[in-house]
Short mmCIF file of C-alpha atoms in Angstrom, two decimals:
data_model
loop_
_atom_site.label_atom_id
_atom_site.label_comp_id
_atom_site.label_asym_id
_atom_site.label_seq_id
_atom_site.Cartn_x
_atom_site.Cartn_y
_atom_site.Cartn_z
CA MET A 135 11.73 63.72 -5.99
CA GLN A 136 15.34 62.56 -5.95
CA SER A 137 16.76 59.57 -7.13
CA THR A 138 19.65 57.81 -5.60
CA PHE A 139 20.47 55.01 -8.58
CA TYR A 140 23.85 53.73 -8.76
CA THR A 141 24.49 53.04 -12.41
CA ALA A 142 27.92 50.94 -13.27
CA SER A 143 27.69 50.11 -16.92
CA ASN A 144 30.85 49.79 -17.41
CA SER A 145 32.37 49.44 -13.86
CA HIS A 146 32.39 45.77 -13.53
CA TYR A 147 35.76 44.37 -13.24
CA PHE A 148 36.26 40.47 -13.29
CA PRO A 149 39.74 39.31 -12.83
CA SER A 150 41.24 35.90 -13.90
CA PRO A 151 42.21 34.03 -10.96
CA TRP A 152 44.76 35.39 -8.75
CA LYS A 153 45.85 35.56 -5.22
CA SER A 154 43.90 38.68 -3.60
CA PRO A 155 45.53 40.35 -0.37
CA GLU A 156 43.26 41.55 2.18
CA HIS A 157 40.09 42.86 1.18
CA ASN A 158 39.55 46.86 1.97
CA PHE A 159 35.72 47.67 1.60
CA THR A 160 34.43 51.38 1.43
CA VAL A 161 31.17 52.39 1.74
CA ARG A 162 29.74 54.11 -1.42
CA LYS A 163 27.75 57.23 -1.14
CA SER A 164 24.43 57.53 -2.92
CA ILE A 165 24.66 60.00 -5.86
CA HIS A 166 22.05 62.72 -5.66
CA TYR A 167 21.32 63.46 -9.57
CA LYS A 168 19.72 67.07 -10.45
CA PRO A 169 16.46 66.52 -12.49
CA GLN A 170 17.65 67.18 -16.07
CA ASN A 171 20.26 64.42 -15.70
CA ARG A 172 17.94 62.15 -13.98
CA PHE A 173 18.03 59.29 -16.44
CA LYS A 174 21.51 58.02 -17.78
CA ILE A 175 21.55 56.18 -20.87
CA LEU A 176 23.02 52.98 -19.67
CA THR A 177 25.78 51.17 -22.35
CA PHE A 178 26.71 47.51 -22.68
CA THR A 179 29.94 46.10 -23.80
CA ASN A 180 30.78 42.19 -24.23
CA SER A 181 34.25 42.43 -22.90
CA LEU A 182 34.93 41.94 -19.12
CA ARG A 183 37.55 44.25 -19.39
CA ILE A 184 37.61 48.04 -18.30
CA PRO A 185 37.70 50.33 -21.24
CA LEU A 186 40.55 52.86 -21.80
CA GLY A 187 40.26 56.18 -20.24
CA TYR A 188 37.85 54.60 -17.88
CA GLU A 189 37.04 57.11 -15.11
CA PRO A 190 34.84 56.39 -11.88
CA GLU A 191 31.74 58.15 -11.22
CA GLU A 192 31.66 61.11 -9.21
CA GLY A 193 30.98 60.48 -5.44
CA VAL A 194 32.38 56.78 -5.97
CA GLU A 195 35.11 56.20 -3.79
CA GLN A 196 37.94 54.32 -5.36
CA VAL A 197 39.15 50.98 -3.57
CA SER A 198 42.25 51.81 -1.77
CA GLY A 199 45.31 49.31 -1.31
CA PRO A 200 47.51 47.44 -3.72
CA ARG A 201 46.04 46.22 -6.84
CA PRO A 202 45.94 42.13 -6.77
CA GLU A 203 48.72 40.43 -8.60
CA PRO A 204 48.12 37.26 -11.08
CA ALA A 205 48.86 34.24 -9.39
CA SER A 206 51.68 31.74 -10.18
CA PRO A 207 50.84 28.68 -12.50
CA GLY A 208 49.06 25.79 -11.02
CA ARG A 209 46.10 23.73 -10.39
CA LEU A 210 42.74 24.89 -9.03
CA PRO A 211 40.38 23.23 -6.70
CA VAL A 212 37.83 22.19 -9.26
CA VAL A 213 37.67 18.87 -10.53
CA ILE A 214 35.15 17.64 -13.45
CA ARG A 215 34.32 14.22 -13.37
CA LYS A 216 32.41 12.55 -16.47
CA PRO A 217 31.75 8.97 -17.94
CA GLY A 218 35.08 7.65 -18.28
CA ARG A 219 37.17 11.07 -17.63
CA VAL A 220 38.56 13.06 -14.86
CA SER A 221 39.57 16.29 -15.61
CA ARG A 222 40.76 19.32 -13.72
CA TYR A 223 41.14 23.33 -14.22
CA TYR A 224 45.00 24.26 -14.06
CA TRP A 225 46.05 27.90 -14.55
CA ASP A 226 48.91 28.57 -16.44
CA GLY A 227 49.50 32.08 -16.08
CA ASN A 228 47.87 33.24 -19.06
CA ARG A 229 44.72 31.04 -19.47
CA LEU A 230 43.03 28.53 -17.91
CA GLN A 231 43.07 24.90 -19.29
CA VAL A 232 41.54 21.65 -18.73
CA VAL A 233 43.68 18.53 -18.03
CA ARG A 234 42.58 15.03 -17.58
CA VAL A 235 44.06 13.67 -14.50
CA ASP A 236 42.76 9.84 -14.92
CA GLY A 237 45.35 8.63 -17.03
CA GLY A 238 43.75 9.51 -20.52
CA ALA A 239 44.90 10.20 -23.77
CA SER A 240 46.60 13.18 -22.34
CA SER A 241 49.05 10.98 -20.48
CA PHE A 242 49.26 8.10 -22.81
CA SER A 243 51.55 5.16 -21.90
CA PHE A 244 52.88 1.95 -23.74
CA ASP A 245 52.82 -0.23 -20.43
CA PHE A 246 50.17 -2.92 -21.86
CA ASP A 247 48.90 -3.65 -18.51
CA ASP A 248 48.10 -0.19 -17.47
CA GLY A 249 46.58 0.15 -20.85
CA PHE A 250 44.41 -2.87 -20.43
CA ARG A 251 42.99 -1.83 -16.83
CA LYS A 252 42.42 1.66 -18.26
CA MET A 253 40.42 -0.05 -21.03
CA PHE A 254 38.91 -2.66 -18.69
CA ARG A 255 37.81 0.79 -16.45
CA LEU A 256 36.49 2.65 -19.24
CA CYS A 257 34.42 -0.25 -20.47
CA GLY A 258 32.97 -0.82 -16.92
CA SER A 259 32.26 2.76 -16.66
CA ALA A 260 30.34 2.86 -19.78
CA PHE A 261 28.62 -0.34 -19.26
CA ARG A 262 27.35 1.21 -16.04
CA ASP A 263 26.19 4.33 -17.42
CA PHE A 264 24.37 2.55 -19.87
CA PHE A 265 22.69 0.10 -18.00
CA ILE A 266 22.41 1.60 -14.32
CA PRO A 267 20.69 4.79 -13.07
CA LYS A 268 22.57 7.49 -11.73
CA GLN A 269 21.09 8.02 -8.22
CA VAL A 270 19.77 4.50 -6.88
CA SER A 271 19.74 2.84 -3.32
CA GLY A 272 22.98 1.04 -2.78
CA ASN A 273 21.04 -2.31 -2.73
CA TYR A 274 20.31 -1.78 -6.45
CA MET A 275 23.52 -3.67 -8.00
CA ASP A 276 22.16 -6.82 -6.25
CA TYR A 277 19.05 -6.75 -7.45
CA VAL A 278 20.24 -6.03 -11.18
CA LYS A 279 22.68 -9.37 -10.61
CA TRP A 280 19.79 -11.72 -9.59
CA LYS A 281 17.37 -10.16 -12.12
CA PHE A 282 20.13 -11.05 -14.57
CA LEU A 283 20.20 -14.88 -13.55
CA HIS A 284 16.20 -14.68 -13.57
CA ARG A 285 15.57 -13.26 -17.24
CA VAL A 286 17.88 -15.21 -19.11
CA PHE A 287 16.92 -18.77 -17.95
CA SER A 288 13.37 -17.53 -17.69
CA SER A 289 13.67 -16.15 -21.52
CA ALA A 290 15.25 -19.22 -22.83
CA LEU A 291 12.63 -21.77 -21.37
CA GLN A 292 10.07 -19.60 -22.95
CA VAL A 293 11.58 -20.13 -26.16
CA LEU A 294 11.54 -23.77 -25.64
CA ALA A 295 8.10 -23.82 -24.68
CA THR A 296 7.21 -21.75 -27.56
CA GLN A 297 9.24 -24.38 -29.83
CA ALA A 298 7.13 -27.21 -28.18
CA MET A 299 3.74 -25.66 -28.36
CA LEU A 300 4.51 -25.05 -32.30
CA ARG A 301 5.35 -28.80 -32.47
CA ALA A 302 2.32 -29.96 -31.14
CA ILE A 303 0.50 -28.08 -33.51
CA GLY A 304 2.29 -29.77 -36.51
CA ILE A 305 1.74 -33.10 -34.87
CA GLY A 306 -1.86 -32.82 -33.48
CA TYR A 307 -3.62 -31.35 -36.33
CA SER A 308 -1.66 -31.83 -39.16
CA ARG A 309 -4.83 -33.07 -41.44
CA SER A 310 -6.57 -29.91 -40.06
CA LEU A 311 -7.25 -26.90 -41.68
CA PRO A 312 -4.76 -23.77 -40.67
CA SER A 313 -7.74 -21.92 -39.37
CA ALA A 314 -8.15 -24.46 -36.91
CA ALA A 315 -4.99 -24.02 -35.42
CA ALA A 316 -5.89 -20.12 -35.23
CA LEU A 317 -9.11 -20.96 -33.10
CA ASN A 318 -7.11 -22.75 -31.03
CA TRP A 319 -4.96 -20.16 -30.48
CA VAL A 320 -7.53 -17.20 -30.17
CA LEU A 321 -9.63 -19.28 -27.31
CA LYS A 322 -6.14 -19.78 -25.36
CA ASP A 323 -5.48 -16.04 -25.48
CA GLY A 324 -9.54 -15.04 -24.76
CA LEU A 325 -9.35 -17.17 -21.79
CA GLY A 326 -5.94 -16.29 -20.23
CA ARG A 327 -7.01 -12.33 -20.55
CA LEU A 328 -10.30 -12.80 -18.94
CA SER A 329 -8.68 -14.75 -15.86
CA ARG A 330 -6.26 -12.23 -15.75
CA CYS A 331 -8.87 -9.12 -15.48
CA ILE A 332 -10.91 -11.63 -12.75
CA TYR A 333 -7.42 -12.23 -10.85
CA THR A 334 -6.24 -8.10 -10.79
CA ALA A 335 -10.11 -7.40 -9.85
CA GLY A 336 -9.98 -9.62 -6.70
CA LEU A 337 -6.50 -9.21 -5.30
CA ALA A 338 -5.99 -5.24 -5.98
CA SER A 339 -5.04 -4.67 -2.45
CA ALA A 340 -2.76 -7.56 -1.90
CA PHE A 341 -0.40 -5.89 -4.48
CA ASP A 342 0.41 -3.36 -2.08
CA THR A 343 0.10 -5.38 1.30
CA ASN A 344 1.86 -8.53 0.25
CA LEU A 345 3.83 -7.41 -2.66
CA LYS A 346 6.73 -10.06 -2.27
CA ARG A 347 4.46 -12.97 -1.52
CA VAL A 348 2.24 -11.93 -4.77
CA ARG A 349 5.50 -11.55 -6.81
CA PHE A 350 7.39 -14.85 -6.10
CA SER A 351 3.99 -17.03 -6.04
CA THR A 352 3.27 -15.89 -9.37
CA SER A 353 6.63 -16.54 -10.87
CA VAL A 354 6.14 -20.06 -9.53
CA MET A 355 2.57 -20.11 -11.68
CA PHE A 356 4.56 -18.86 -14.36
CA SER A 357 7.49 -21.96 -14.36
CA LEU A 358 4.72 -24.66 -13.78
CA SER A 359 2.79 -22.73 -17.08
CA ILE A 360 6.32 -23.07 -18.91
CA GLY A 361 6.23 -26.74 -17.91
CA VAL A 362 2.47 -27.22 -19.05
CA GLU A 363 3.46 -25.76 -22.33
CA LEU A 364 6.19 -28.27 -22.53
CA LEU A 365 3.50 -31.24 -22.49
CA THR A 366 1.73 -30.14 -25.49
CA PRO A 367 3.71 -32.31 -28.02
CA THR A 368 3.33 -35.35 -25.74
CA PHE A 369 -0.46 -34.74 -25.50
CA PRO A 370 -1.13 -33.04 -28.59
CA GLN A 371 -4.84 -34.31 -28.80
CA TYR A 372 -5.20 -31.99 -25.22
CA PHE A 373 -3.43 -28.97 -26.93
CA LEU A 374 -6.38 -26.67 -26.24
CA LEU A 375 -6.74 -27.67 -22.92
CA LEU A 376 -3.10 -27.42 -21.89
CA ALA A 377 -2.19 -24.66 -23.71
CA SER A 378 -5.47 -22.54 -22.42
CA VAL A 379 -4.45 -23.75 -18.96
CA ALA A 380 -0.90 -22.76 -19.27
CA ASN A 381 -1.92 -19.37 -20.64
CA ILE A 382 -3.76 -18.56 -17.79
CA ALA A 383 -1.07 -18.80 -15.60
CA LYS A 384 0.97 -16.73 -17.59
CA GLN A 385 -1.68 -14.14 -17.77
CA ILE A 386 -1.80 -13.76 -14.04
CA SER A 387 1.86 -13.84 -13.50
CA LEU A 388 2.24 -11.09 -15.94
CA ALA A 389 -0.72 -8.99 -14.68
CA SER A 390 1.26 -9.11 -11.36
CA TYR A 391 4.73 -8.45 -12.90
CA LEU A 392 3.45 -5.31 -13.74
CA VAL A 393 1.67 -4.10 -11.30
CA THR A 394 4.36 -4.69 -8.56
CA ASN A 395 7.12 -3.46 -10.81
CA THR A 396 6.09 0.59 -9.92
CA ALA A 397 6.76 -0.44 -5.94
CA ILE A 398 10.01 -2.18 -6.74
CA ARG A 399 11.59 0.24 -8.71
CA ARG A 400 10.23 3.33 -6.21
CA SER A 401 11.87 1.75 -3.72
CA PHE A 402 15.60 2.09 -5.62
CA ALA A 403 14.44 5.67 -6.79
CA ILE A 404 16.31 7.71 -3.93
CA ALA A 405 15.87 10.88 -5.99
CA ASP A 406 12.64 10.58 -6.97
CA ASN A 407 13.92 9.40 -10.49
CA LEU A 408 11.42 6.50 -11.02
CA GLY A 409 11.37 7.61 -15.18
CA GLU A 410 15.07 6.96 -15.29
CA VAL A 411 14.89 3.66 -13.22
CA SER A 412 11.97 2.19 -15.21
CA ALA A 413 13.76 3.14 -18.78
CA LYS A 414 17.08 1.59 -17.42
CA ALA A 415 15.01 -1.62 -16.34
CA GLN A 416 12.98 -2.05 -19.54
CA LEU A 417 17.06 -1.87 -21.19
CA GLN A 418 18.02 -4.44 -18.70
CA THR A 419 14.96 -6.70 -19.54
CA VAL A 420 15.26 -6.38 -23.35
CA CYS A 421 19.26 -7.22 -23.26
CA PHE A 422 18.84 -10.04 -20.63
CA ASP A 423 15.93 -11.58 -22.50
CA THR A 424 18.21 -11.66 -25.77
CA LEU A 425 20.60 -13.58 -23.94
CA GLY A 426 18.41 -16.30 -22.84
CA LEU A 427 16.84 -16.30 -26.39
CA LEU A 428 20.70 -16.62 -27.71
CA LEU A 429 21.29 -19.45 -24.98
CA ALA A 430 18.39 -21.60 -26.30
CA ALA A 431 19.24 -21.00 -29.95
CA VAL A 432 22.86 -22.49 -29.19
CA LEU A 433 21.49 -25.58 -27.40
CA ASN A 434 18.91 -26.44 -30.44
CA LEU A 435 21.90 -26.03 -32.52
CA LEU A 436 23.91 -28.40 -31.21
CA LEU A 437 21.35 -30.81 -31.01
CA LYS A 438 20.18 -30.46 -34.54
CA ASN A 439 21.54 -33.35 -35.96
CA ASN A 440 19.47 -35.83 -33.54
CA GLN A 441 15.88 -35.07 -33.13
CA SER A 442 15.46 -37.22 -30.65
CA LEU A 443 17.40 -35.56 -28.10
CA GLN A 444 16.23 -32.14 -29.38
CA ALA A 445 12.75 -33.37 -28.43
CA GLY A 446 13.61 -34.32 -24.99
CA LEU A 447 16.05 -31.69 -24.53
CA PRO A 448 13.12 -29.27 -22.67
CA PHE A 449 12.12 -32.08 -20.28
CA VAL A 450 15.93 -32.53 -19.24
CA ILE A 451 16.83 -28.62 -18.79
CA TYR A 452 13.12 -27.60 -17.52
CA PRO A 453 14.08 -28.61 -14.01
CA ILE A 454 17.09 -26.90 -13.80
CA PHE A 455 16.45 -23.77 -15.53
CA SER A 456 13.19 -23.54 -13.43
CA ALA A 457 15.16 -23.97 -10.06
CA VAL A 458 17.74 -21.47 -11.41
CA ASP A 459 14.94 -19.14 -12.58
CA LEU A 460 12.88 -19.00 -9.01
CA PHE A 461 16.09 -18.82 -6.95
CA GLY A 462 17.06 -15.62 -9.05
CA ILE A 463 13.58 -14.25 -8.30
CA TYR A 464 13.66 -14.90 -4.61
CA GLN A 465 17.19 -13.63 -4.05
CA GLY A 466 16.29 -10.34 -5.93
CA LEU A 467 13.10 -10.07 -3.76
CA LYS A 468 15.16 -9.87 -0.72
CA HIS A 469 17.39 -6.82 -2.02
CA VAL A 470 14.16 -4.95 -2.29
CA HIS A 471 13.68 -2.76 0.67
CA LEU A 472 10.21 -1.08 0.53
CA GLN A 473 9.82 2.04 2.45
CA THR A 474 5.92 1.76 2.91
CA LEU A 475 4.12 0.81 5.71
CA THR A 476 1.71 -2.54 5.72
CA LYS A 477 0.43 -4.02 8.72
CA ASP A 478 2.95 -6.93 8.94
CA ARG A 479 5.78 -4.52 8.18
CA LEU A 480 4.51 -1.70 11.06
CA GLU A 481 4.45 -4.65 13.41
CA ILE A 482 7.68 -5.81 12.91
CA ILE A 483 9.33 -2.23 13.66
CA LEU A 484 7.00 -1.76 16.67
CA ASN A 485 8.07 -5.10 17.87
CA ILE A 486 11.88 -3.88 17.59
CA TRP A 487 10.96 -0.52 19.06
CA ILE A 488 9.76 -2.11 22.08
CA GLU A 489 12.60 -4.95 22.55
CA SER A 490 15.80 -2.66 21.67
CA GLY A 491 14.67 0.75 21.56
CA TYR A 492 15.08 2.20 18.22
CA VAL A 493 13.25 2.07 14.85
CA PRO A 494 14.86 -0.44 12.33
CA SER A 495 15.71 0.59 8.65
CA PRO A 496 13.85 -0.41 5.78
CA ALA A 497 16.87 -2.82 5.27
CA GLU A 498 16.66 -4.34 8.53
CA VAL A 499 13.13 -4.93 8.20
CA SER A 500 12.97 -6.71 4.73
CA LYS A 501 15.42 -9.13 5.92
CA GLU A 502 12.88 -9.45 8.88
CA GLU A 503 10.05 -9.69 6.70
CA GLY A 504 11.14 -11.94 3.76
CA ILE A 505 9.01 -13.32 1.14
CA ASP A 506 6.12 -14.24 4.06
CA PHE A 507 4.90 -17.44 2.41
CA LEU A 508 1.07 -18.13 3.19
CA TRP A 509 1.91 -21.13 5.35
CA SER A 510 4.14 -19.38 7.71
CA LYS A 511 1.62 -16.61 8.93
CA ASP A 512 -0.14 -16.74 12.06
CA LYS A 513 2.16 -19.52 13.40
CA LYS A 514 3.30 -17.31 16.39
CA ILE A 515 1.32 -17.25 19.90
CA TRP A 516 -1.17 -14.80 20.15
CA PRO A 517 -1.12 -13.18 16.61
CA ILE A 518 -2.65 -9.41 16.32
CA ARG A 519 -5.09 -8.97 13.54
CA ILE A 520 -6.72 -5.75 12.17
CA GLY A 521 -10.26 -6.08 11.16
CA CYS A 522 -13.65 -6.68 12.96
CA LEU A 523 -14.93 -9.68 15.51
CA ASN A 524 -16.46 -12.40 13.34
CA PRO A 525 -19.59 -13.44 14.56
CA LYS A 526 -19.30 -17.17 13.42
CA ASP A 527 -16.12 -17.51 15.81
CA GLN A 528 -16.04 -17.63 19.65
CA ILE A 529 -16.30 -14.24 21.32
CA PRO A 530 -14.86 -14.05 24.79
CA LYS A 531 -16.49 -12.01 27.18
CA LEU A 532 -13.39 -9.56 27.55
CA SER A 533 -14.04 -8.73 24.02
CA MET A 534 -17.79 -7.63 24.96
CA MET A 535 -16.21 -5.48 27.83
CA ALA A 536 -13.99 -4.10 25.35
CA MET A 537 -16.86 -2.80 22.72
CA GLN A 538 -18.95 -2.00 26.20
CA TYR A 539 -16.42 0.64 27.75
CA SER A 540 -15.58 2.09 24.24
CA SER A 541 -16.24 6.00 24.13
CA ALA A 542 -17.03 8.37 21.38
CA GLU A 543 -13.34 9.71 21.87
CA ASP A 544 -11.66 6.53 20.79
CA TYR A 545 -10.62 5.67 17.33
CA TYR A 546 -10.17 1.92 18.15
CA PHE A 547 -10.39 -0.69 20.80
CA ILE A 548 -8.50 -4.13 21.40
CA CYS A 549 -9.77 -7.18 22.41
CA MET A 550 -9.47 -10.85 22.27
CA GLU A 551 -10.87 -13.28 19.55
CA ILE A 552 -10.78 -17.13 19.41
CA PHE A 553 -10.54 -18.44 15.80
CA CYS A 554 -10.20 -21.70 14.49
CA ARG A 555 -6.65 -22.37 12.23
CA GLY A 556 -5.66 -25.27 10.26
CA VAL A 557 -7.31 -28.34 8.52
CA LYS A 558 -7.75 -29.68 12.07
CA ARG A 559 -9.55 -26.48 13.26
CA THR A 560 -7.82 -25.85 16.51
CA LYS A 561 -8.95 -23.26 18.59
CA GLN A 562 -6.38 -20.39 18.82
CA GLN A 563 -6.35 -16.94 21.10
CA GLY A 564 -5.53 -13.82 19.14
CA ILE A 565 -5.60 -10.00 19.81
CA LEU A 566 -7.87 -7.92 17.74
CA LEU A 567 -7.34 -4.52 16.70
CA CYS A 568 -10.63 -2.70 15.79
CA LEU A 569 -10.86 0.30 14.15
CA ARG A 570 -13.33 3.00 13.88
CA GLU A 571 -14.67 5.19 11.23
CA GLY A 572 -12.35 8.31 10.68
CA ALA A 573 -9.34 6.61 12.21
CA SER A 574 -6.10 8.31 11.18
CA THR A 575 -2.73 7.13 10.39
CA ALA A 576 -1.49 8.29 13.78
CA ASP A 577 -4.81 6.09 15.59
CA ILE A 578 -3.63 3.05 13.76
CA ILE A 579 0.22 3.60 14.80
CA MET A 580 -1.18 4.23 18.53
CA GLY A 581 -3.44 1.26 18.29
CA LEU A 582 -1.05 -1.31 16.75
CA LEU A 583 1.71 -0.04 19.22
CA GLN A 584 -0.74 -0.66 22.09
CA ALA A 585 -1.46 -4.24 20.33
CA CYS A 586 2.31 -4.97 20.74
CA TYR A 587 2.76 -3.98 24.03
CA ILE A 588 -0.46 -6.19 25.08
CA HIS A 589 1.03 -9.11 22.98
CA LYS A 590 4.54 -8.75 25.13
CA ALA A 591 2.73 -8.54 28.40
CA LEU A 592 0.75 -11.68 27.78
CA LEU A 593 3.59 -13.53 26.59
CA VAL A 594 5.66 -12.81 29.80
CA SER A 595 2.57 -14.75 31.53
CA LYS A 596 1.78 -16.99 28.86
CA SER A 597 0.75 -20.27 30.98
CA TRP A 598 -1.35 -18.29 33.22
CA TRP A 599 -3.40 -16.57 30.73
CA GLU A 600 -3.48 -19.67 28.69
CA ASN A 601 -4.96 -21.76 31.68
CA ILE A 602 -7.56 -18.98 32.91
CA LEU A 603 -8.79 -18.63 29.74
CA GLY A 604 -9.14 -22.21 28.98
CA VAL A 605 -11.61 -22.20 32.44
CA GLY A 606 -13.08 -19.14 31.35
CA ASP A 607 -12.96 -15.29 31.49
CA SER A 608 -15.81 -14.47 33.42
CA LEU A 609 -13.78 -14.30 36.47
CA ASP A 610 -13.50 -10.88 38.01
CA SER A 611 -9.74 -11.53 38.54
CA VAL A 612 -9.35 -11.83 34.86
CA LEU A 613 -11.47 -8.85 34.05
CA ASN A 614 -9.24 -6.75 36.49
CA GLU A 615 -5.95 -8.15 35.16
CA TRP A 616 -7.19 -7.81 31.29
CA PHE A 617 -7.89 -4.11 31.83
CA LYS A 618 -4.89 -3.61 33.91
CA VAL A 619 -2.93 -4.60 30.66
CA ILE A 620 -5.00 -2.46 28.49
CA GLU A 621 -4.28 0.83 30.65
CA ASP A 622 -0.39 -0.01 31.04
CA SER A 623 -0.26 -0.64 27.53
CA LYS A 624 -2.07 2.30 26.43
CA ARG A 625 0.11 4.88 28.80
CA CYS A 626 3.47 3.10 27.33
CA ALA A 627 1.64 3.65 23.48
CA GLN A 628 0.90 7.37 24.51
CA ARG A 629 4.88 8.01 25.70
CA ASP A 630 6.38 6.59 22.84
CA LEU A 631 4.42 7.09 19.88
CA SER A 632 5.87 11.20 19.42
CA LEU A 633 9.75 9.98 19.27
CA LEU A 634 8.78 6.92 17.41
CA ASN A 635 6.81 8.91 14.53
CA GLU A 636 10.12 11.32 14.22
CA GLN A 637 12.70 8.06 14.21
CA MET A 638 10.59 6.54 11.67
CA LEU A 639 10.35 9.58 9.17
CA GLY A 640 14.01 10.18 9.73
CA LEU A 641 14.85 6.86 8.50
CA GLY A 642 12.72 7.07 5.15
CA TRP A 643 9.79 5.54 6.32
CA ALA A 644 6.40 6.51 4.22
CA ALA A 645 4.58 6.86 7.57
CA GLN A 646 1.78 9.30 6.01
CA ASN A 647 -0.44 6.34 5.35
CA ILE A 648 -0.71 2.57 6.27
CA LEU A 649 -1.68 0.25 3.37
CA LEU A 650 -4.18 -2.41 5.03
CA SER A 651 -5.46 -5.34 2.82
CA THR A 652 -9.60 -5.73 2.08
CA GLU A 653 -10.13 -7.42 5.33
CA GLU A 654 -8.02 -4.91 7.27
CA GLN A 655 -10.06 -1.81 6.15
CA ALA A 656 -13.11 -3.05 8.12
CA ARG A 657 -14.39 -0.02 10.03
CA TYR A 658 -17.17 0.30 12.90
CA SER A 659 -18.82 3.30 13.59
CA PHE A 660 -20.06 4.31 17.22
CA VAL A 661 -23.29 4.84 18.04
CA ASP A 662 -24.25 6.70 21.42
CA ASP A 663 -28.11 5.56 22.58
#
């Protein structure tokens, strides 16, 4: 068998950058070797130049046309950007050079103002590279600014609270043995850790579905715990009680902080650089907390000669520092744009889709969602809920009909529910989406989209539905109208589902899974008997 190898160990020609004329390509002919010369010893050279006396191998045609000539000196279209330095490649006719083009050391100027601006720009670039990850979303800097405000004042309050607790031990237990004080600290920390375990176990799913609400509410709890610790010097005889209550609140807040941090940092890591974002966040926290410690130390130094003012300092600055701390947390959470889907977040997307015909971005949904406090939930008319019917509440006949007409092909059904809300236990109608075991993410989106269409139809004829349901829902006209709304809404949901999913994925929404709370994860089983 003959071989058709083409061996060109020394035939690589790498010219320096120069202007090349039109290329004349020729086809190389295959070389047929005789059996005795089948294998050729390959030789390698470290030089990119063609050795002297080189002759092309037999059967290889030389490239015709004029040889390229070296280009005239000038700059090349390649720029290298590094922290605090921008350089560009230049060809001087003989060799390649790298020249700074940002006005650095190579172009030194004695203009003081210009030099100050360059130094300020260099320091700013170094500061950004030290504290800020390289690839994060555009809202990250706003979040860090509010985080700075929160961490500095929170750290200062913690220093003052620790100082107050140490003063309380010295006043309340001055005649006791040191072991008694140590026992108080052990009991305080033990109760706090136990409460932390119970809290995290009981609210596991809430950290995903109500992340911002849990984070802010526990931050308020943490601020109140510092206020309780500041009271220990005033009531030293109740040190263990006050310190234990404060530490329980602080441990719960710490658990919430650690659990929610991962989801918040992931929302900024646009290049899956979660490790880098987490490392920079730890660095920011240490630096900001150190500044807060210095702030508390300066305040104590200013009042060190007046013990009465120093003792009353925490009560004066606590309301101010706490307000600034909570304001920083609140504003920072507004710049966290989560891409995960929850029931409330998906409902906002679907309502905007129905009303305006487009899928909103995570930033738009974050602005609409807000912190979502507990007292602001279920304030709207005909709220939508995911779960199962509560047998303790009144079950309308329309709900009975919806369950009766569900089939084996349906993975959900939608019905009405009547529930009591508030302290006065006022009755209110709502829309209930019941999911079947095995329902996929597409089924959940489909069911919630249909429920949003039903919600819109009920709002159009709100007064008529409220009057009819107030009299009773056993009339045939009510049943017919309800099933007409069900069919129309299902047809609209099936029409929009494909395009809706496509646009959601295009905007970066994590539409593979929907995070549901423990109550929303309840499922029913279909029994055909």
